[in-house]
Coordinates of C-alpha atoms and ligand atoms in Angstrom, one line a residue:
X1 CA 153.6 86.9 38.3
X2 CA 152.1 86.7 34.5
X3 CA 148.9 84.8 33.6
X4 CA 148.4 82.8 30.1
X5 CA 144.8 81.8 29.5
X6 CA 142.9 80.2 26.9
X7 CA 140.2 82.2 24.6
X8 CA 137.7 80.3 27.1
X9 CA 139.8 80.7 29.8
X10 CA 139.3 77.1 31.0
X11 CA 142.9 76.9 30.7
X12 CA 145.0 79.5 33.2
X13 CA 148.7 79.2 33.4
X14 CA 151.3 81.4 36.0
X15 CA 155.1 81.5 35.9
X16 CA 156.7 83.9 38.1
X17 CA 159.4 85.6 35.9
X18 CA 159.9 87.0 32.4
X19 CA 162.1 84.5 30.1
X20 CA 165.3 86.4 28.5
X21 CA 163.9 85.3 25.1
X22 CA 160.9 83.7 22.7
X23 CA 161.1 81.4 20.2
X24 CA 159.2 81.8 16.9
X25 CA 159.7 78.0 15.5
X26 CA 159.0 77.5 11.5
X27 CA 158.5 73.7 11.9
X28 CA 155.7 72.4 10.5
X29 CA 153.9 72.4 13.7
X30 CA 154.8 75.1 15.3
X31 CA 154.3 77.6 11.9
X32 CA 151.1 76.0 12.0
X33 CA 150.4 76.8 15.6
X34 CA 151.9 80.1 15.2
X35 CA 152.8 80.4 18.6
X36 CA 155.5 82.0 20.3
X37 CA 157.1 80.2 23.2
X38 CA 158.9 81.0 26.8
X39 CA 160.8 78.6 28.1
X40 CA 160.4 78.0 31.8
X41 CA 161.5 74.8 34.3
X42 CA 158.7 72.6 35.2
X43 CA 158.9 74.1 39.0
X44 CA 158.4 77.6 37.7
X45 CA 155.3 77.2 36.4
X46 CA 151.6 76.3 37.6
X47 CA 149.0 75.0 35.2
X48 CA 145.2 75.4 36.6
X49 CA 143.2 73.3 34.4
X50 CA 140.3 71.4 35.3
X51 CA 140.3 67.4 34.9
X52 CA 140.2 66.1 31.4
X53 CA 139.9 69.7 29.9
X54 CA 142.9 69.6 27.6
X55 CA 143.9 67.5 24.4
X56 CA 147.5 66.5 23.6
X57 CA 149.1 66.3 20.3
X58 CA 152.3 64.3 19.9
X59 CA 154.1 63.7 16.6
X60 CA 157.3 62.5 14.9
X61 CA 160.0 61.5 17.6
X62 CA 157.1 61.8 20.0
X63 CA 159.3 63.3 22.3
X64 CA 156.8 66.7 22.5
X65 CA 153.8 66.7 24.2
X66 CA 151.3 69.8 23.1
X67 CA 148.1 70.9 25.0
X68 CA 145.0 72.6 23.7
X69 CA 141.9 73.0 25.1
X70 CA 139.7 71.0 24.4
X71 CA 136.6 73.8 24.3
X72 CA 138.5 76.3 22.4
X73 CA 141.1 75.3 20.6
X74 CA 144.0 77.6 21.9
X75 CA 148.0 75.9 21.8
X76 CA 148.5 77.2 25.4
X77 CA 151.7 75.0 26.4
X78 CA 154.2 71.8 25.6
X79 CA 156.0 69.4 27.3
X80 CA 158.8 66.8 26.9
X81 CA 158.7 63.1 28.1
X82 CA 160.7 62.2 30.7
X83 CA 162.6 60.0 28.8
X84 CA 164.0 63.4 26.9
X85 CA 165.8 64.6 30.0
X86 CA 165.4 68.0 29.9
X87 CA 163.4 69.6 32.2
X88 CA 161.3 72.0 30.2
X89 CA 157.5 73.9 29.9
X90 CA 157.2 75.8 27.2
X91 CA 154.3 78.5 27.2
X92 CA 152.6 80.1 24.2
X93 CA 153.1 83.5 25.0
X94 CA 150.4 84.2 22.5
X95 CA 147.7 83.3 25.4
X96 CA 149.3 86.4 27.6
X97 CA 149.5 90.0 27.3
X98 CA 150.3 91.1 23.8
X99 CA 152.6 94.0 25.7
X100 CA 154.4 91.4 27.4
X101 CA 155.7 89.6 24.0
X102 CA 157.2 93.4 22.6
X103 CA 159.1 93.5 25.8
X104 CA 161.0 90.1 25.2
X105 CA 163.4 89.1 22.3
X106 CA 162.2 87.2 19.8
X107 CA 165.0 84.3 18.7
X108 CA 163.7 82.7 15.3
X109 CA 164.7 79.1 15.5
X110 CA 164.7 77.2 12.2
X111 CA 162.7 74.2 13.3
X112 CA 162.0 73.1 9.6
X113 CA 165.6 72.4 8.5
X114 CA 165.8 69.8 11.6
Ligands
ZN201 ZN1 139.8 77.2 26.3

């Protein structure tokens, strides 16, 4: 089991297994962010957050959903709409273990030529 939280730890978040890869994205956003994500399917994770504790930012084809706490700031997941049919959670590694992140393989994905 590996645990994500937020600088104020409002927000905790568990997935049971270690994804084969991250994804550094240079999009706009995402550079911005500076996050790092794992991918997961929405079963495989469990988000603990308390009622009202998190802001979402969606933008463009509004097809991405991303969550922030609303006491601290921190990026600590995304989601897609249903109506993008893929089943995917994507967690900013950044709010984990920094040893965790050297064990994976970081794929850079070139999110601003899209
Ligand atoms: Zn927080």
């Amino acid at each position: 089991m590996y645990r994500f939280q937020c600088h104020c730890k409002t927000v905790t978040i568990f997935v049971s297994h270690k994804p084969d890869s991250l994804t550094r994205c240079n999009c706009s956003l995402c550079q911005r962010y500076a996050a790092i994500w794992g991918y997961f399917k929405s079963e495989d994770v469990e988000i603990r957050a308390p009622k009202d504790s998190m802001d979402v930012y969606c933008w463009g084809d509004k097809c991405i959903n991303f969550y922030r706490c609303k006491n601290c700031g921190c990026v600590t997941h995304y989601t897609l709409i249903p109506e993008a049919h893929l089943d995917r959670v994507s967690i900013n590694f950044n709010m984990g273990d920094s040893k965790l992140i050297n064990e994976i393989r970081i794929r850079h994905f070139e999110g601003s030529a899209m």
